[in-house]
Amino acid sequence: MELLMLENFIDGRFLPCHSYIDSYDPSTGEVYCKVPDSGKEEIEAAVEAARKAFPSWSSRSPQERSQVLNRLANLLEQSLEELAQAESKDQGKTLTMARTIDIPRSVQNFRFFASSILHHTTESTQMDHLGCLHYTVRTPVGIAGLISPWNLPLYLLTWKIAPAIAAGNTVIAKPSELTSVTAWMLCKFLNKAGVPPGVVNIVFGTGPKVGEALVTHPEVPLISFTGSQPTAERITQLSAPFCKKLSLELGGKNPAIIFEDANLEDCIPATVRSSFANQGEICLCTSRIFVQRSIYNEFLKRFVEATRKWKVGIPSDPSASMGALISKAHLEKVRSYIKKARAEGAQILCGEGVDRLSLPPRNQVGYFMLPTVITDIKDESCCMKEEIFGPVTCVVPFDSEEEVIRRANNVKYGLAATVWSGHVGRIHRVAQKLQSGLVWTNCWLIRELNLPFGGMKYSGIGREGAKDSHDFFTEIKTITVKY
Ligand code: NAD
């Protein structure tokens, strides 16, 4: 099999690298692609290109930049199927997911910011008694460093590139070394769409090598990072001496709270999806399910039945709800949590170690596992405290509203929560008290891109969205005019 060779994209050109990293197909465990193992040298070249491109790109009108973003969206949309196939092969997710979620949302990211950049206004105030007018202006920050994870590769990368360039910045993006293919494919479309050379540079490689070179480069004043909390801690330390602007979108340990008056017909399929969509590899996935005691047994029975129907299959299987996990190391990490739960005396009701996984011979060494439901587990267990980021969810009973709010908040993370109840007052009350950047009630993952997205506590710093991303990717200045 001929290996796919990726190249860095700097100053509008594809450039080879001195060394490469193996990239695996998660559904077979085979190496199928080589990713540039870039470092300081490539970051220097990208910074030079981004610096050169900044004056002209930042002085274009929002309308002109908007047109470029729209052209890019159209080109991506025309190649939706090709991109979806590539994303599914590289990440292990089902082709259906890549086709219906990842790539359409990547297209939408460019269209959304192409539109929203046209509608920002700034403030002004007057001081007539002093003969003064004050107003604010926003200017792009400069070269934006963008670092993204492997779970929603093109989706999350474009969610950063689009607002950054719409606001007039130039960017250096570093996708995850585990999923670099669709970012490399995007580069082909940048020139075609009329993105000038140097406005978007994509540099591939590992976090410790090329990621840190980007984070510590003195000419990159801003880092937008989506990934894990320990990496965010490292980035915060490394960037502190440079006083960089940071946006950190991190992990979660997201609760679903199910009250006895919830509509279980809607709640059960939605909670299966919120626990296991994308192999449980979404920062917003539910991993702690609190169920009111009066409906606990019924819920558990129906939830386990529905989970057993959540089919694991090869990514191209249209009937599969779940594909392969990202890597062997990640699969082992996820499995280790189930072992720990067992050792603590918890019960595994379905999935790993309980049911049999059936796969074609070629895929038996792929990184697959069954969706797994754990119960009889203590709130203090690592399975209830730490982000597992795989198809594993815990179900526990609760008695009162006050108690469940306290237990739901009893983790270091605060990204997303779900509340199921037919009582409108309770929904508002509970949503208000949850320490969580996002609360979905009687639904999950319905996104309004205009509104703030992000977490509190260890789930991050800052928000993304129409206004929030614009604020982050621009500097604000107050000007006073005496007339
Ligand atoms: P990760 O932190 O290991 O890596 C994320 C990115 O950072 C990758 O590109 C990686 O190469 C890079 N990186 C790693 N070490 C670095 C360093 N020292 N300096 C600079 N860059 C470095 O995270 P991951 O395993 O790729 O992704 C999973 C995590 O991302 C989970 O915790 C998940 O919850 C989180 N996530 C959060 C959101 C959100 O919006 N809040 C969305 C998706 C994923």
Coordinates of C-alpha atoms and ligand atoms in Angstrom, one line a residue:
M1 CA 0.0 0.0 0.0
E2 CA 1.4 3.4 -1.0
L3 CA 1.5 5.7 2.0
L4 CA -0.1 9.1 2.0
M5 CA 2.6 11.8 2.5
L6 CA 1.5 15.1 4.0
E7 CA 3.4 18.3 3.6
N8 CA 3.4 21.6 5.6
F9 CA 1.6 24.5 4.0
I10 CA 3.6 27.7 4.4
D11 CA 3.3 31.0 2.4
G12 CA 0.8 29.4 0.1
R13 CA 3.1 26.5 -0.9
F14 CA 3.4 22.8 0.1
L15 CA 6.8 22.1 1.6
P16 CA 8.3 18.8 2.6
C17 CA 9.8 18.2 6.0
H18 CA 13.1 16.6 7.2
S19 CA 11.3 13.8 9.2
Y20 CA 7.8 12.3 9.4
I21 CA 5.6 10.6 12.0
D22 CA 3.5 7.5 11.3
S23 CA -0.2 7.9 11.3
Y24 CA -2.5 4.9 11.8
D25 CA -5.9 3.9 10.4
P26 CA -7.7 3.3 13.7
S27 CA -10.0 0.7 12.1
T28 CA -7.2 -1.6 11.1
G29 CA -4.2 -0.5 13.2
E30 CA -2.1 -0.1 10.0
V31 CA 0.2 2.8 9.2
Y32 CA -1.3 4.6 6.1
C33 CA 0.0 8.1 6.3
K34 CA 3.1 10.1 7.1
V35 CA 2.8 13.4 8.9
P36 CA 5.5 16.0 8.9
D37 CA 7.4 16.1 12.2
S38 CA 8.0 19.9 12.2
G39 CA 9.8 22.0 14.7
K40 CA 11.2 25.5 15.3
E41 CA 12.5 25.9 11.7
E42 CA 9.1 25.4 10.2
I43 CA 7.5 27.8 12.8
E44 CA 10.1 30.4 11.9
A45 CA 9.2 30.1 8.2
A46 CA 5.5 30.3 9.0
V47 CA 5.9 33.3 11.2
E48 CA 7.8 35.1 8.5
A49 CA 5.1 34.3 6.0
A50 CA 2.3 35.3 8.4
R51 CA 4.1 38.6 9.3
K52 CA 4.5 39.5 5.6
A53 CA 0.9 38.8 4.8
F54 CA -0.6 40.7 7.8
P55 CA -0.5 44.3 6.6
S56 CA -2.4 43.7 3.3
W57 CA -4.9 41.1 4.7
S58 CA -5.7 43.1 7.8
S59 CA -6.4 46.3 5.7
R60 CA -8.9 44.6 3.4
S61 CA -12.5 45.4 4.1
P62 CA -14.7 42.9 6.1
Q63 CA -16.7 42.5 2.9
E64 CA -13.7 41.4 0.9
R65 CA -12.6 38.9 3.6
S66 CA -16.1 37.7 3.8
Q67 CA -16.2 36.8 0.1
V68 CA -13.0 34.8 0.5
L69 CA -14.5 32.8 3.4
N70 CA -17.6 32.1 1.4
R71 CA -15.6 30.9 -1.6
L72 CA -13.7 28.6 0.8
A73 CA -17.0 27.3 2.2
N74 CA -18.3 26.5 -1.3
L75 CA -15.1 24.7 -2.3
L76 CA -15.2 22.5 0.9
E77 CA -18.9 21.8 0.3
Q78 CA -18.2 20.7 -3.3
S79 CA -15.6 18.2 -1.8
L80 CA -17.8 17.1 1.1
E81 CA -17.8 13.4 0.3
E82 CA -14.0 13.2 -0.3
L83 CA -13.4 15.1 2.9
A84 CA -15.8 12.9 4.9
Q85 CA -14.1 9.7 3.6
A86 CA -10.7 11.1 4.6
E87 CA -11.9 12.2 8.1
S88 CA -13.5 8.9 8.8
K89 CA -10.4 6.9 7.8
D90 CA -8.1 9.1 9.7
Q91 CA -10.1 9.4 12.9
G92 CA -12.0 6.1 13.1
K93 CA -15.4 7.8 13.3
T94 CA -18.3 6.5 11.2
L95 CA -18.5 7.8 7.7
T96 CA -22.1 8.9 8.5
M97 CA -20.9 11.1 11.3
A98 CA -18.2 12.7 9.1
R99 CA -20.7 13.2 6.3
T100 CA -23.5 14.6 8.4
I101 CA -21.7 16.4 11.2
D102 CA -17.9 17.0 10.8
I103 CA -17.7 18.3 7.2
P104 CA -21.0 20.2 7.0
R105 CA -20.1 22.0 10.2
S106 CA -16.6 22.9 8.8
V107 CA -18.4 24.4 5.8
Q108 CA -20.8 26.2 8.1
N109 CA -17.9 27.6 10.2
F110 CA -16.6 29.6 7.2
R111 CA -20.1 30.7 6.1
F112 CA -21.1 31.7 9.7
F113 CA -18.0 33.9 10.2
A114 CA -18.2 35.2 6.7
S115 CA -21.6 36.6 7.7
S116 CA -21.0 37.6 11.3
I117 CA -17.9 39.7 10.5
L118 CA -20.2 42.0 8.6
H119 CA -22.4 42.8 11.6
H120 CA -20.1 43.9 14.4
T121 CA -20.4 47.4 15.8
T122 CA -18.4 49.2 18.4
E123 CA -19.5 51.5 21.3
S124 CA -19.3 55.2 21.7
T125 CA -20.3 57.6 24.6
Q126 CA -20.4 61.3 24.9
M127 CA -19.3 63.8 27.6
D128 CA -20.9 67.0 26.4
H129 CA -20.0 68.9 29.5
L130 CA -16.3 68.4 28.6
G131 CA -16.8 68.6 24.9
C132 CA -15.6 65.0 24.4
L133 CA -16.6 62.0 22.4
H134 CA -15.3 58.5 23.3
Y135 CA -15.5 55.5 21.0
T136 CA -13.9 52.1 20.7
V137 CA -12.2 50.4 17.8
R138 CA -11.3 46.8 17.3
T139 CA -8.2 45.8 15.4
P140 CA -6.9 42.3 14.6
V141 CA -4.3 41.0 17.0
G142 CA -1.6 39.9 14.5
I143 CA -0.4 36.3 14.0
A144 CA -2.8 33.8 15.7
G145 CA -1.5 30.4 16.9
L146 CA -4.2 27.8 16.6
I147 CA -3.9 24.4 18.2
S148 CA -6.6 21.7 17.8
P149 CA -7.3 18.1 19.0
W150 CA -8.1 14.9 17.2
N151 CA -11.8 14.2 18.0
L152 CA -13.4 16.6 15.5
P153 CA -10.4 17.4 13.4
L154 CA -11.6 19.7 10.6
Y155 CA -14.6 20.9 12.5
L156 CA -12.6 22.4 15.4
L157 CA -9.7 23.7 13.3
T158 CA -12.1 25.6 11.0
W159 CA -14.0 26.9 14.1
K160 CA -10.7 28.7 14.9
I161 CA -9.3 29.6 11.4
A162 CA -12.6 31.2 10.2
P163 CA -13.1 33.8 13.0
A164 CA -9.3 34.5 13.1
I165 CA -9.0 35.4 9.4
A166 CA -12.4 37.0 9.2
A167 CA -11.2 39.5 11.8
G168 CA -8.0 40.2 9.7
N169 CA -5.4 38.1 11.5
T170 CA -3.0 35.8 9.8
V171 CA -2.7 32.3 11.3
I172 CA -0.4 29.4 12.0
A173 CA -2.5 26.4 12.7
K174 CA -1.3 23.1 14.2
P175 CA -3.7 20.2 14.0
S176 CA -3.3 17.1 16.1
E177 CA -0.6 14.8 14.8
L178 CA -3.1 11.9 15.0
T179 CA -5.5 13.5 12.6
S180 CA -3.8 15.8 10.1
V181 CA -5.2 14.7 6.7
T182 CA -8.3 16.9 6.3
A183 CA -6.3 20.0 7.4
W184 CA -3.8 19.1 4.7
M185 CA -6.6 18.8 2.2
L186 CA -8.0 22.2 3.3
C187 CA -4.7 23.8 2.1
K188 CA -5.5 22.9 -1.5
F189 CA -8.6 25.0 -1.3
L190 CA -7.0 28.0 0.3
N191 CA -5.2 29.1 -2.8
K192 CA -8.2 28.3 -5.0
A193 CA -10.5 30.4 -2.8
G194 CA -8.2 33.4 -3.0
V195 CA -6.7 33.3 0.5
P196 CA -3.5 35.2 -0.1
P197 CA -0.2 33.3 0.6
G198 CA 0.8 33.5 4.3
V199 CA -2.7 34.3 5.6
V200 CA -3.2 30.6 6.6
N201 CA -0.2 28.5 7.3
I202 CA -0.6 24.9 8.5
V203 CA 2.3 23.2 10.2
F204 CA 2.1 19.6 11.2
G205 CA 3.7 17.7 14.0
T206 CA 3.7 16.8 17.7
G207 CA 2.7 19.1 20.6
P208 CA 6.0 19.0 22.5
K209 CA 8.0 19.8 19.4
V210 CA 6.1 22.1 16.9
G211 CA 3.3 23.0 19.3
E212 CA 5.7 24.4 21.9
A213 CA 7.7 26.2 19.2
L214 CA 4.5 28.0 18.3
V215 CA 3.4 28.7 21.9
T216 CA 6.8 30.2 22.8
H217 CA 7.3 32.2 19.6
P218 CA 7.5 35.9 20.7
E219 CA 5.8 37.1 17.5
V220 CA 2.7 35.1 18.0
P221 CA 0.7 37.1 20.6
L222 CA -2.4 34.9 20.8
I223 CA -3.0 31.2 21.2
S224 CA -6.4 29.6 20.7
F225 CA -6.2 26.0 22.1
T226 CA -8.7 23.2 22.2
G227 CA -7.5 20.0 23.9
S228 CA -6.9 18.5 27.3
Q229 CA -6.4 20.3 30.6
P230 CA -2.9 19.1 31.3
T231 CA -1.7 20.4 27.9
A232 CA -3.5 23.7 28.6
E233 CA -1.6 23.9 31.9
R234 CA 1.7 23.5 30.0
I235 CA 0.7 26.1 27.4
T236 CA -0.3 28.6 30.1
Q237 CA 3.1 28.2 31.8
L238 CA 5.1 28.4 28.5
S239 CA 3.2 31.4 27.3
A240 CA 3.2 33.4 30.6
P241 CA 6.6 35.1 30.0
F242 CA 5.2 36.5 26.7
C243 CA 1.9 37.7 28.2
K244 CA -0.1 36.0 25.4
K245 CA -3.8 36.2 24.9
L246 CA -5.1 32.7 25.6
S247 CA -8.4 30.9 24.8
L248 CA -8.6 27.5 26.3
E249 CA -11.3 25.0 25.4
L250 CA -10.8 21.9 27.5
G251 CA -12.3 18.7 28.8
G252 CA -15.4 17.9 30.7
K253 CA -17.0 15.4 33.1
N254 CA -20.5 16.2 32.0
P255 CA -23.5 15.2 34.1
A256 CA -27.0 14.3 32.8
I257 CA -29.7 14.8 35.5
I258 CA -32.8 12.9 35.0
F259 CA -35.8 13.7 37.1
E260 CA -38.8 11.4 37.7
D261 CA -41.0 13.6 35.5
A262 CA -38.7 13.3 32.5
N263 CA -40.1 12.1 29.2
L264 CA -38.1 8.8 29.0
E265 CA -39.1 8.2 25.4
D266 CA -37.0 11.3 24.4
C267 CA -34.5 11.1 27.2
I268 CA -33.2 7.5 26.7
P269 CA -32.2 7.7 23.0
A270 CA -30.8 11.2 23.6
T271 CA -28.7 10.1 26.6
V272 CA -27.4 7.0 24.7
R273 CA -26.3 9.4 21.9
S274 CA -24.9 12.0 24.4
S275 CA -22.9 9.2 26.1
F276 CA -21.6 7.4 23.0
A277 CA -21.7 9.7 19.9
N278 CA -18.3 9.8 18.1
Q279 CA -17.2 6.9 20.4
G280 CA -17.7 9.1 23.4
E281 CA -14.9 11.3 22.1
I282 CA -16.7 14.6 22.3
C283 CA -15.8 17.1 25.0
L284 CA -19.6 17.5 25.5
C285 CA -20.4 13.8 26.0
T286 CA -22.3 12.7 29.1
S287 CA -20.3 10.5 31.4
R288 CA -22.2 10.7 34.7
I289 CA -25.9 10.0 34.6
F290 CA -27.9 10.9 37.8
V291 CA -31.4 9.3 37.8
Q292 CA -34.1 10.0 40.4
R293 CA -34.5 6.9 42.6
S294 CA -38.2 6.4 41.8
I295 CA -37.4 5.7 38.1
Y296 CA -33.9 4.4 38.6
N297 CA -34.5 0.7 37.9
E298 CA -36.8 1.4 34.9
F299 CA -34.3 3.9 33.4
L300 CA -31.4 1.5 33.9
K301 CA -33.1 -1.4 32.2
R302 CA -34.2 0.7 29.2
F303 CA -30.9 2.5 28.9
V304 CA -28.9 -0.7 28.9
E305 CA -31.2 -2.2 26.3
A306 CA -30.8 0.9 24.1
T307 CA -27.1 0.9 24.5
R308 CA -26.8 -2.7 23.4
K309 CA -28.5 -1.5 20.1
W310 CA -25.8 1.2 19.6
K311 CA -23.9 -0.8 17.0
V312 CA -20.1 -0.8 16.8
G313 CA -18.9 -1.4 13.3
I314 CA -16.3 -0.5 10.7
P315 CA -16.5 3.2 9.9
S316 CA -17.9 2.7 6.4
D317 CA -20.8 0.5 7.7
P318 CA -23.9 2.7 7.3
S319 CA -25.7 0.8 10.1
A320 CA -22.9 1.5 12.6
S321 CA -23.5 4.1 15.3
M322 CA -19.9 4.0 16.5
G323 CA -16.5 3.4 14.8
A324 CA -13.0 2.9 16.3
L325 CA -11.3 4.9 19.0
I326 CA -8.5 7.1 18.0
S327 CA -5.4 5.1 19.0
K328 CA -4.2 2.0 20.7
A329 CA -2.9 4.0 23.6
H330 CA -6.2 5.7 24.0
L331 CA -8.1 2.4 23.8
E332 CA -5.9 1.0 26.6
K333 CA -6.4 4.1 28.7
V334 CA -10.2 3.9 28.3
R335 CA -10.2 0.1 29.2
S336 CA -8.0 0.8 32.2
Y337 CA -10.9 2.8 33.8
I338 CA -13.2 -0.1 33.4
K339 CA -10.7 -2.4 35.1
K340 CA -10.4 0.2 38.0
A341 CA -14.2 0.4 38.3
R342 CA -14.4 -3.4 38.5
A343 CA -11.7 -3.5 41.2
E344 CA -13.7 -1.0 43.2
G345 CA -16.7 -3.3 43.2
A346 CA -18.7 -1.4 40.5
Q347 CA -20.9 -3.4 38.1
I348 CA -20.4 -3.3 34.4
L349 CA -23.9 -3.8 32.9
C350 CA -23.0 -4.0 29.3
G351 CA -20.1 -3.6 26.9
E352 CA -16.4 -4.2 27.6
G353 CA -15.8 -7.6 29.2
V354 CA -19.6 -8.4 29.2
D355 CA -20.7 -8.5 25.6
R356 CA -19.0 -9.8 22.4
L357 CA -17.8 -7.5 19.7
S358 CA -18.1 -8.8 16.2
L359 CA -15.9 -7.4 13.5
P360 CA -14.5 -8.5 10.1
P361 CA -11.1 -10.3 10.4
R362 CA -9.1 -7.3 9.0
N363 CA -10.5 -5.0 11.7
Q364 CA -10.0 -7.2 14.7
V365 CA -6.8 -5.4 15.6
G366 CA -8.5 -2.0 15.1
Y367 CA -9.1 0.1 18.2
F368 CA -12.8 -0.8 18.8
M369 CA -14.7 -1.3 22.0
L370 CA -18.3 -1.6 22.9
P371 CA -20.3 1.1 24.6
T372 CA -20.0 0.4 28.3
V373 CA -22.4 1.2 31.2
I374 CA -21.1 1.2 34.8
T375 CA -23.2 1.3 37.9
D376 CA -22.9 0.8 41.7
I377 CA -20.0 3.3 41.6
K378 CA -19.1 5.9 44.2
D379 CA -18.9 9.6 43.3
E380 CA -15.3 9.6 44.5
S381 CA -14.2 6.9 42.0
C382 CA -11.8 8.1 39.3
C383 CA -14.5 7.0 36.7
M384 CA -16.8 9.6 38.2
K385 CA -14.2 12.3 38.5
E386 CA -11.8 12.1 35.6
E387 CA -12.5 12.6 31.9
I388 CA -12.3 9.2 30.2
F389 CA -13.1 10.5 26.7
G390 CA -14.4 7.2 25.5
P391 CA -17.6 5.1 25.2
V392 CA -18.0 4.7 29.0
T393 CA -20.8 6.2 31.1
C394 CA -21.8 5.8 34.8
V395 CA -25.4 5.7 36.0
V396 CA -26.2 6.4 39.7
P397 CA -29.4 7.2 41.7
F398 CA -30.2 10.4 43.5
D399 CA -33.1 11.5 45.8
S400 CA -33.4 15.3 45.9
E401 CA -32.8 18.3 43.7
E402 CA -30.4 19.9 46.1
E403 CA -28.4 16.7 46.5
V404 CA -28.1 16.2 42.8
I405 CA -26.9 19.7 42.1
R406 CA -24.2 19.4 44.7
R407 CA -23.1 16.0 43.3
A408 CA -23.2 17.2 39.7
N409 CA -20.9 20.1 40.7
N410 CA -18.5 18.0 42.6
V411 CA -15.9 17.6 39.9
K412 CA -13.1 19.9 38.8
Y413 CA -14.6 20.4 35.3
G414 CA -17.6 22.6 34.2
L415 CA -18.2 22.3 30.5
A416 CA -21.7 20.9 29.7
A417 CA -24.7 19.5 31.6
T418 CA -28.0 18.0 30.6
V419 CA -31.2 18.3 32.6
W420 CA -34.3 16.2 31.9
S421 CA -37.6 17.2 33.5
G422 CA -41.2 18.2 32.6
H423 CA -41.2 20.9 35.3
V424 CA -40.4 24.2 33.8
G425 CA -39.5 25.9 37.1
R426 CA -37.2 23.1 38.1
I427 CA -35.4 23.3 34.8
H428 CA -34.6 26.9 35.2
R429 CA -33.6 26.5 38.8
V430 CA -31.3 23.6 38.3
A431 CA -29.8 25.1 35.1
Q432 CA -29.0 28.3 37.0
K433 CA -27.2 26.4 39.8
L434 CA -25.1 24.0 37.7
Q435 CA -21.4 25.0 37.4
S436 CA -21.3 24.5 33.7
G437 CA -20.7 26.7 30.6
L438 CA -23.5 25.0 28.7
V439 CA -26.7 23.5 30.0
W440 CA -29.0 21.6 27.7
T441 CA -32.5 20.8 29.0
N442 CA -34.6 18.1 27.4
C443 CA -32.2 17.9 24.5
W444 CA -28.5 17.6 23.8
L445 CA -26.0 19.3 21.5
I446 CA -28.3 21.8 19.8
R447 CA -25.9 24.5 19.0
E448 CA -26.6 28.2 18.4
L449 CA -23.2 29.5 17.0
N450 CA -24.0 33.1 17.8
L451 CA -24.0 32.4 21.6
P452 CA -21.0 31.8 23.9
F453 CA -19.5 28.3 23.9
G454 CA -17.0 27.2 26.5
G455 CA -16.4 25.9 30.0
M456 CA -15.9 27.1 33.5
K457 CA -13.5 25.7 36.2
Y458 CA -10.9 23.3 34.7
S459 CA -12.9 23.2 31.4
G460 CA -11.3 26.3 30.2
I461 CA -10.9 30.1 29.9
G462 CA -12.8 32.2 27.5
R463 CA -15.7 31.6 25.1
E464 CA -16.2 31.1 21.4
G465 CA -19.1 32.3 19.3
A466 CA -20.0 35.2 17.0
K467 CA -19.2 38.0 19.4
D468 CA -16.9 36.1 21.7
S469 CA -14.6 34.8 19.0
H470 CA -14.5 38.3 17.5
D471 CA -13.6 39.8 20.8
F472 CA -10.8 37.2 21.3
F473 CA -9.3 37.6 17.8
T474 CA -9.3 41.5 18.1
E475 CA -7.8 44.1 20.4
I476 CA -10.1 46.8 21.7
K477 CA -8.9 50.4 22.0
T478 CA -10.7 53.4 23.5
I479 CA -10.2 56.7 21.7
T480 CA -11.2 60.1 23.2
V481 CA -11.7 63.1 20.9
K482 CA -12.1 66.6 22.3
Y483 CA -14.1 68.8 20.0
Ligands
NAD1 P1 -4.2 17.2 23.8 O1 -4.2 18.2 24.8 O2 -3.4 16.0 23.9 O3 -3.8 17.8 22.3 C1 -4.5 18.8 21.7 C2 -3.5 19.5 20.8 O4 -2.5 20.1 21.5 C3 -2.9 18.6 19.8 O5 -2.7 19.3 18.5 C4 -1.5 18.3 20.4 O6 -0.5 18.0 19.4 C5 -1.2 19.7 21.0 N1 -0.2 19.6 22.1 C6 0.0 18.6 22.9 N2 1.0 18.9 23.8 C7 1.3 20.2 23.5 C8 2.3 21.1 24.0 N3 3.1 20.8 25.0 N4 2.4 22.4 23.5 C9 1.6 22.7 22.5 N5 0.7 21.9 21.9 C10 0.5 20.7 22.4 O7 -5.7 16.8 23.6 P2 -6.3 15.7 22.6 O8 -6.1 14.3 23.3 O9 -5.9 15.9 21.2 O10 -7.9 16.0 22.7 C11 -8.7 15.5 23.6 C12 -9.0 16.6 24.7 O11 -9.6 17.8 24.0 C13 -10.1 16.2 25.6 O12 -9.7 16.6 26.9 C14 -11.3 16.9 25.2 O13 -12.3 17.1 26.2 C15 -10.7 18.2 24.7 N6 -11.7 18.9 23.8 C16 -12.3 20.0 24.2 C17 -13.2 20.7 23.4 C18 -13.8 22.0 23.8 O14 -14.4 22.7 23.0 N7 -13.9 22.3 25.1 C19 -13.4 20.2 22.2 C20 -12.8 19.0 21.8 C21 -11.9 18.4 22.6

